[in-house]
Amino acid sequence: MGYSQMAAAQISLPLPVLPGGWSAPNDFKAIGTLSTPNQRNLEPVGPHFLAHARRKRHKRTFSEDERIQANENVKKVEDDDGDDISEAEDPLMLGRDAKDWKGQDHYAVLGLSKYRYRATDSQIKRAHRKKVLRHHPDKRAATGSSEDDSFFKCIQKAFEILTDPVKRRQYDSIDEGANVDPPSKKAASKSPSAFYRLWGPVFESEARFSKNQPVPMLGNDKSTKEEVEEFYNFWFNFESWRTFEYQDEDVPDDNENRDQKRHVERKNNNARKKKKTEDTARLRQLVDDCLAGDERIKKFRKEARAGKDKKRLDREAEEKRVQEEARKAKEEQERLSKEKEEAEKVGKLEGKKAKEAAKNAVKKNKRILKGSVKDANYLLPEGEEAGAKRIDQVLGDVEAVMGKVDNEELAKLAGKLGGLKLAEEVGGVWREEVKRLEGKGKLKAGEVKILGS
């Protein structure tokens, strides 16, 4: 960028009046000489002149120039910070409600997700400055953005929490973003090195909660028996400083509602104790899982049992024999049970078929009974046509008789009527049956009119 130089000018100014008691000419002693004078041109310089020249050259207003310079300053800060605290911003995070500050990831808000509890005070301050320059409401307004200041409030809250040692420790106590999930049994057993490579970071992450420092680490396949025992003894007796008070329900600070305040405090204390118990159980299970897959433990045990191999093999053989016998007995029991179930199924199926056959036989016998009176012209002489009333009366009598006999009697009656066509023969069978039923008291005299006459 070049600027046009202004013409040099000479200015004459009168010297000030000397005071009355001035005696320098008499007392003055020269201790040196002045150098040869040089003529120099004075030029306008400084940030304000440069800003003026920049606005004139680019034809900008004050607000336009300030906005562009602010963007350049933000970029300069970002470039100066480098990648150590640079992190892509999640659009969902930018839209967070500032009121839900307890649910926000403070490290992610400041772009420190990869550091978390290891972030230094300097990194937190630099990250905060970087976020403020990018998301300050004045900056957003200058760029014409319609975004509200909700995320800026999230930034300020995150900075407040992470710069306060007590509040930061409370937040680190529940920060799940720093946790390392334990590996699956399959993943940890893929190779000898996989176990240490996957389990090591898990304990390094959990070590941040230890009251006792330094914390022994998992080591590797070269670790001695004493080192391995020290590691597991430490973690089985792990003392954690986690308090979980960050997740407390807010306690009302008004003095009028003291009962409610005490109630909330008791509720918070109980919740902390429950979470502490659950976390202790979680860590114990984690150590148990690691121990179960640690080949060093198996190696140490094998070495300790070197003189007892025969006894161990005999015991294992006996256990295998017992297991095999138990397996065979179980298989035999299952076979017998299956055969019994199959037999029961066959029996049920045959019973169902028999019931169905009996039901069909009853239907057939009833059809025979009704068909017998029809074939016999409803017990009228041949050539005489039966009217509707006659038909209804005869069929009513048939229904009455069928309602008083069981299936066996019904079959016998159908056998007697089968093949008979003449009214006298059919009527005789029906009269005989009606008399039999009346004799047993199943029918009242005169209840069946036509078939009984």
XYZ file of C-alpha atoms in Angstrom:
453
model
C 0.000 0.000 0.000
C 1.435 3.400 -0.961
C 0.449 6.874 0.198
C 1.103 10.250 -1.517
C 3.655 12.320 0.421
C 2.712 15.780 1.647
C 4.973 18.818 0.853
C 7.529 19.807 3.569
C 6.799 23.110 5.394
C 8.978 25.403 7.587
C 7.383 26.908 10.690
C 8.887 29.901 12.625
C 8.093 29.989 16.362
C 9.304 32.672 18.877
C 11.456 31.502 21.787
C 9.964 31.832 25.287
C 10.999 34.751 27.571
C 13.806 33.884 29.978
C 13.174 34.209 33.717
C 14.698 37.142 35.601
C 17.186 35.184 37.679
C 18.550 33.167 34.840
C 22.343 33.040 34.983
C 23.157 30.174 32.664
C 25.573 32.143 30.434
C 27.841 32.738 33.482
C 27.537 29.310 35.060
C 27.265 27.255 31.853
C 30.068 24.885 31.108
C 30.102 23.146 27.757
C 30.792 19.440 27.938
C 30.337 18.722 24.238
C 29.420 20.111 20.854
C 26.277 19.886 18.739
C 26.327 17.731 15.672
C 25.936 19.225 12.227
C 22.253 20.002 11.629
C 20.350 17.969 9.011
C 17.188 19.045 7.248
C 14.385 16.401 7.409
C 10.828 16.334 6.111
C 8.028 15.654 8.630
C 5.316 13.331 7.318
C 1.926 12.406 8.837
C 2.132 8.852 10.342
C 0.414 6.689 12.988
C -2.591 4.357 13.153
C -5.182 7.103 12.899
C -3.602 8.537 9.735
C -3.297 5.029 8.279
C -6.963 4.372 9.037
C -7.903 7.670 7.383
C -5.796 6.846 4.316
C -7.282 3.325 4.139
C -10.831 4.655 4.212
C -10.059 7.249 1.519
C -8.362 4.740 -0.742
C -11.124 2.086 -0.479
C -13.927 4.639 -0.205
C -15.312 3.203 3.008
C -17.406 4.657 5.779
C -16.264 4.437 9.392
C -18.677 1.520 10.143
C -17.695 -0.401 7.018
C -14.013 -0.048 7.780
C -14.494 -1.125 11.407
C -16.464 -4.205 10.327
C -13.810 -5.272 7.798
C -10.996 -4.662 10.271
C -12.849 -6.668 12.924
C -13.112 -9.648 10.550
C -9.411 -9.371 9.744
C -8.586 -9.263 13.457
C -10.659 -12.410 14.063
C -8.858 -14.190 11.235
C -5.518 -13.031 12.588
C -6.361 -14.366 16.040
C -7.452 -17.678 14.552
C -4.267 -17.924 12.506
C -2.133 -17.028 15.524
C -3.841 -19.706 17.658
C -3.089 -22.385 15.106
C -4.763 -25.766 15.360
C -4.162 -26.455 19.057
C -7.498 -24.883 20.060
C -9.175 -24.923 16.682
C -12.310 -27.026 16.412
C -15.256 -27.169 14.016
C -18.474 -25.808 15.515
C -21.531 -28.023 15.607
C -24.609 -26.205 14.186
C -26.779 -27.823 16.891
C -24.479 -26.448 19.558
C -24.712 -22.947 18.085
C -28.493 -23.099 18.514
C -28.389 -24.112 22.190
C -30.622 -22.384 24.699
C -28.446 -20.443 27.137
C -30.866 -21.270 29.968
C -29.914 -24.946 29.676
C -26.311 -24.196 30.620
C -26.033 -27.217 32.897
C -26.655 -29.527 29.992
C -24.070 -27.964 27.691
C -20.571 -29.309 27.051
C -18.446 -26.406 28.296
C -15.265 -27.707 26.686
C -16.995 -28.174 23.318
C -18.473 -24.661 23.531
C -14.942 -23.222 23.830
C -13.510 -25.628 21.231
C -11.469 -27.658 23.748
C -13.071 -31.076 23.305
C -9.774 -32.847 22.710
C -8.227 -31.395 25.880
C -11.103 -31.322 28.368
C -9.790 -31.778 31.949
C -6.202 -31.474 30.605
C -6.830 -27.966 29.202
C -4.593 -25.334 30.813
C -5.741 -21.927 32.043
C -3.873 -20.338 29.137
C -5.664 -22.503 26.587
C -9.048 -21.720 28.170
C -8.386 -17.966 28.036
C -7.157 -18.106 24.441
C -10.125 -20.238 23.390
C -12.516 -17.841 25.132
C -10.963 -14.811 23.402
C -11.221 -16.556 20.051
C -14.904 -17.430 20.565
C -15.769 -13.946 21.825
C -14.201 -12.308 18.772
C -16.241 -14.576 16.529
C -19.600 -14.551 18.339
C -19.772 -11.227 20.189
C -23.207 -9.638 19.618
C -21.621 -6.391 18.390
C -19.526 -8.366 15.925
C -22.557 -10.319 14.695
C -24.554 -7.125 14.321
C -21.712 -5.484 12.374
C -21.651 -8.408 9.930
C -25.426 -8.200 9.474
C -26.077 -11.595 11.097
C -29.544 -12.231 12.543
C -28.201 -14.734 15.090
C -29.200 -13.912 18.672
C -26.736 -13.744 21.566
C -27.799 -17.100 23.059
C -24.588 -18.889 22.075
C -22.505 -15.952 23.285
C -24.101 -16.422 26.698
C -23.179 -20.115 26.492
C -19.574 -19.075 25.834
C -19.546 -16.749 28.821
C -21.055 -19.427 31.076
C -18.516 -21.999 29.923
C -15.685 -19.539 30.627
C -17.126 -18.778 34.054
C -17.289 -22.479 34.967
C -13.890 -23.462 33.597
C -11.979 -20.562 35.150
C -13.376 -21.198 38.623
C -11.335 -24.080 40.179
C -14.238 -25.283 42.351
C -16.883 -25.145 39.612
C -14.529 -26.692 37.071
C -13.788 -29.608 39.394
C -17.526 -30.111 39.900
C -18.061 -30.157 36.137
C -15.077 -32.456 35.507
C -16.648 -34.829 38.027
C -19.536 -35.547 35.635
C -17.892 -34.810 32.265
C -18.629 -37.957 30.280
C -16.962 -36.490 27.197
C -13.562 -37.361 28.704
C -14.523 -40.985 29.345
C -13.056 -43.794 27.262
C -15.419 -46.707 26.725
C -13.991 -50.127 27.687
C -13.344 -52.427 24.734
C -15.368 -55.505 24.002
C -13.942 -58.892 24.879
C -13.605 -59.710 21.189
C -11.733 -56.511 20.346
C -9.335 -56.794 23.298
C -8.445 -60.390 22.472
C -7.629 -59.857 18.781
C -3.887 -59.665 19.459
C -1.550 -59.547 22.498
C -0.963 -55.816 21.977
C -4.659 -54.991 21.471
C -5.453 -55.645 25.130
C -2.966 -53.055 26.412
C -3.642 -50.616 23.568
C -7.415 -50.572 24.205
C -7.555 -50.936 27.991
C -4.692 -48.534 28.748
C -6.568 -45.326 27.773
C -9.590 -46.472 29.806
C -7.609 -46.437 33.053
C -5.751 -43.272 32.075
C -9.162 -41.587 31.784
C -10.465 -43.017 35.070
C -7.248 -42.024 36.871
C -8.305 -38.364 36.847
C -10.827 -39.143 39.600
C -8.323 -40.676 42.005
C -7.671 -39.046 45.366
C -4.268 -40.749 45.447
C -1.678 -39.726 42.892
C 0.262 -40.965 41.013
C -1.963 -43.770 39.757
C -0.369 -47.057 38.614
C -1.115 -47.775 34.964
C -1.921 -51.037 33.178
C 1.582 -51.587 31.810
C 2.333 -54.197 29.139
C 3.235 -57.828 28.699
C 6.699 -57.125 30.166
C 5.298 -55.951 33.519
C 6.373 -57.951 36.556
C 4.002 -59.856 38.801
C 4.509 -57.252 41.546
C 3.610 -54.393 39.177
C 0.478 -56.157 37.970
C -0.629 -56.969 41.519
C -0.020 -53.371 42.580
C -2.153 -52.160 39.650
C -5.154 -54.368 40.456
C -4.888 -53.837 44.215
C -4.956 -50.080 43.657
C -7.974 -50.166 41.346
C -9.947 -52.644 43.462
C -9.494 -50.213 46.385
C -9.883 -47.083 44.271
C -10.750 -43.897 46.176
C -12.634 -41.453 43.962
C -13.151 -37.751 44.634
C -16.203 -37.545 42.358
C -19.052 -35.654 44.043
C -21.747 -35.305 41.346
C -22.912 -32.035 42.935
C -22.842 -30.332 39.537
C -26.033 -32.252 38.733
C -27.789 -31.030 41.882
C -31.249 -29.571 41.623
C -31.095 -25.814 42.195
C -31.742 -24.918 45.825
C -34.131 -21.967 46.303
C -32.222 -19.053 47.846
C -35.219 -17.251 49.324
C -35.382 -17.247 53.098
C -39.156 -17.618 53.223
C -39.278 -21.176 51.948
C -36.838 -22.876 54.300
C -38.682 -26.203 54.364
C -38.486 -26.445 50.585
C -34.806 -25.559 50.720
C -34.069 -28.325 53.243
C -36.140 -30.768 51.182
C -34.149 -30.023 48.018
C -30.847 -30.286 49.909
C -31.809 -33.718 51.293
C -32.922 -34.780 47.826
C -29.593 -33.684 46.338
C -27.599 -35.493 49.027
C -29.503 -38.729 48.415
C -29.014 -38.383 44.654
C -25.261 -37.880 45.119
C -24.981 -40.961 47.314
C -26.879 -43.061 44.775
C -24.690 -41.863 41.900
C -21.563 -42.475 43.972
C -22.676 -46.048 44.664
C -23.499 -46.660 40.998
C -20.142 -45.233 39.907
C -18.268 -47.454 42.383
C -20.103 -50.521 41.043
C -19.382 -49.434 37.453
C -15.664 -49.068 38.134
C -15.531 -52.414 39.951
C -17.172 -54.138 36.984
C -14.716 -52.434 34.649
C -11.734 -53.718 36.656
C -13.282 -57.218 36.782
C -13.668 -57.252 32.991
C -10.079 -56.137 32.503
C -8.798 -58.738 34.944
C -10.772 -61.473 33.178
C -9.038 -60.752 29.871
C -5.531 -60.098 31.221
C -3.249 -62.817 29.899
C -0.582 -61.872 32.445
C -2.806 -63.072 35.264
C -3.291 -66.364 33.466
C 0.449 -66.645 32.939
C 1.215 -65.954 36.613
C -1.370 -68.472 37.732
C -0.020 -71.060 35.364
C 3.461 -70.556 36.719
C 2.165 -70.859 40.287
C 0.472 -74.142 39.428
C 3.467 -75.629 37.640
C 3.973 -78.295 40.342
C 0.297 -79.215 40.474
C -0.386 -79.929 36.814
C -1.328 -83.571 37.297
C -3.848 -82.809 39.995
C -5.295 -80.013 37.935
C -5.564 -82.215 34.849
C -7.229 -84.991 36.845
C -9.693 -82.530 38.293
C -10.434 -81.067 34.888
C -10.862 -84.572 33.440
C -13.277 -85.453 36.216
C -15.191 -82.232 35.702
C -15.300 -82.922 31.984
C -16.587 -86.456 32.637
C -19.265 -85.151 34.990
C -20.235 -82.485 32.512
C -20.392 -85.059 29.721
C -22.593 -87.331 31.820
C -24.767 -84.388 32.751
C -24.996 -83.424 29.102
C -25.991 -86.953 28.085
C -28.521 -87.160 30.907
C -29.935 -83.830 29.857
C -30.130 -84.940 26.221
C -31.856 -88.175 27.267
C -34.295 -86.240 29.413
C -34.975 -83.872 26.548
C -35.488 -86.837 24.180
C -37.971 -88.502 26.536
C -39.727 -85.210 27.093
C -39.950 -84.654 23.362
C -41.332 -88.151 22.783
C -43.895 -87.569 25.519
C -44.920 -84.276 23.937
C -45.236 -85.954 20.530
C -47.364 -88.716 22.013
C -49.591 -86.184 23.743
C -49.936 -84.282 20.474
C -50.914 -87.494 18.640
C -53.407 -88.360 21.395
C -54.912 -84.907 21.270
C -55.116 -85.090 17.488
C -56.811 -88.508 17.583
C -59.192 -87.311 20.279
C -60.003 -84.285 18.194
C -60.639 -86.487 15.173
C -62.867 -88.793 17.264
C -64.845 -85.838 18.560
C -65.195 -84.502 15.043
C -66.353 -87.929 13.804
C -68.880 -88.194 16.631
C -70.133 -84.727 15.872
C -70.524 -85.576 12.198
C -72.292 -88.834 13.120
C -74.792 -86.895 15.247
C -75.467 -84.533 12.362
C -75.900 -87.464 10.000
C -78.272 -89.281 12.373
C -80.379 -86.139 12.781
C -80.580 -85.820 9.028
C -81.751 -89.446 8.859
C -84.432 -88.802 11.472
C -85.722 -85.717 9.691
C -85.429 -87.394 6.323
C -87.441 -90.437 7.532
C -90.587 -88.393 8.138
C -90.121 -86.546 4.878
C -89.737 -89.764 2.913
C -92.869 -91.110 4.687
C -94.849 -88.027 3.528
C -94.926 -86.747 7.100
C -96.897 -89.875 8.117
C -99.832 -89.114 5.796
C -101.424 -91.682 3.473
C -99.832 -91.953 0.059
C -101.204 -89.411 -2.379
C -102.249 -86.928 0.306
C -100.169 -83.755 0.233
C -98.713 -82.472 3.531
C -99.403 -78.842 4.283
C -97.046 -76.397 5.958
C -98.759 -76.789 9.295
C -98.442 -80.575 9.114
C -94.782 -80.336 8.216
C -94.041 -77.942 11.096
C -95.870 -80.159 13.588
C -94.057 -83.321 12.487
C -90.633 -81.664 12.436
C -91.400 -80.111 15.839
C -92.082 -83.594 17.214
C -88.819 -84.853 15.680
C -86.888 -82.020 17.353
C -88.580 -82.755 20.680
C -87.576 -86.430 20.511
C -84.000 -85.627 19.419
C -83.687 -83.255 22.340
C -84.480 -86.069 24.824
C -82.100 -88.774 23.551
C -78.344 -89.079 23.843
C -75.972 -89.757 20.947
C -76.085 -93.521 21.394
C -79.908 -93.611 21.464
C -79.946 -91.265 18.505
C -77.724 -93.682 16.539
C -79.961 -96.640 17.386
C -83.084 -94.769 16.330
C -81.396 -93.699 13.080
C -80.438 -97.349 12.468
C -84.054 -98.423 12.860
C -85.368 -95.730 10.521
C -82.678 -96.157 7.892
C -84.111 -97.471 4.629
C -87.791 -97.270 5.723
C -90.110 -95.453 3.302
C -93.656 -96.459 4.207
C -95.606 -94.215 6.571
C -96.845 -97.169 8.618
C -93.339 -98.523 9.188
C -91.786 -95.149 9.962
C -94.706 -94.163 12.193
C -94.424 -97.455 14.092
C -90.744 -96.843 14.898
C -91.472 -93.318 16.069
C -94.413 -94.403 18.230
C -92.265 -97.066 19.838
C -89.540 -94.525 20.632
C -92.013 -92.004 22.032
C -93.525 -94.666 24.323
C -90.025 -95.617 25.491
C -89.177 -92.024 26.360
C -92.516 -91.537 28.096
C -91.874 -94.692 30.078
C -88.507 -93.290 31.279
C -90.133 -89.963 32.101
C -88.119 -88.025 29.518
C -91.305 -87.080 27.666
C -94.672 -86.172 29.087
C -97.793 -87.834 27.769
C -99.187 -85.823 24.883
C -96.043 -83.713 24.523
C -95.429 -85.328 21.121
C -98.766 -85.331 19.332
C -98.372 -86.734 15.821
C -95.402 -89.111 16.242
C -96.846 -90.503 19.457
C -100.364 -91.169 18.079
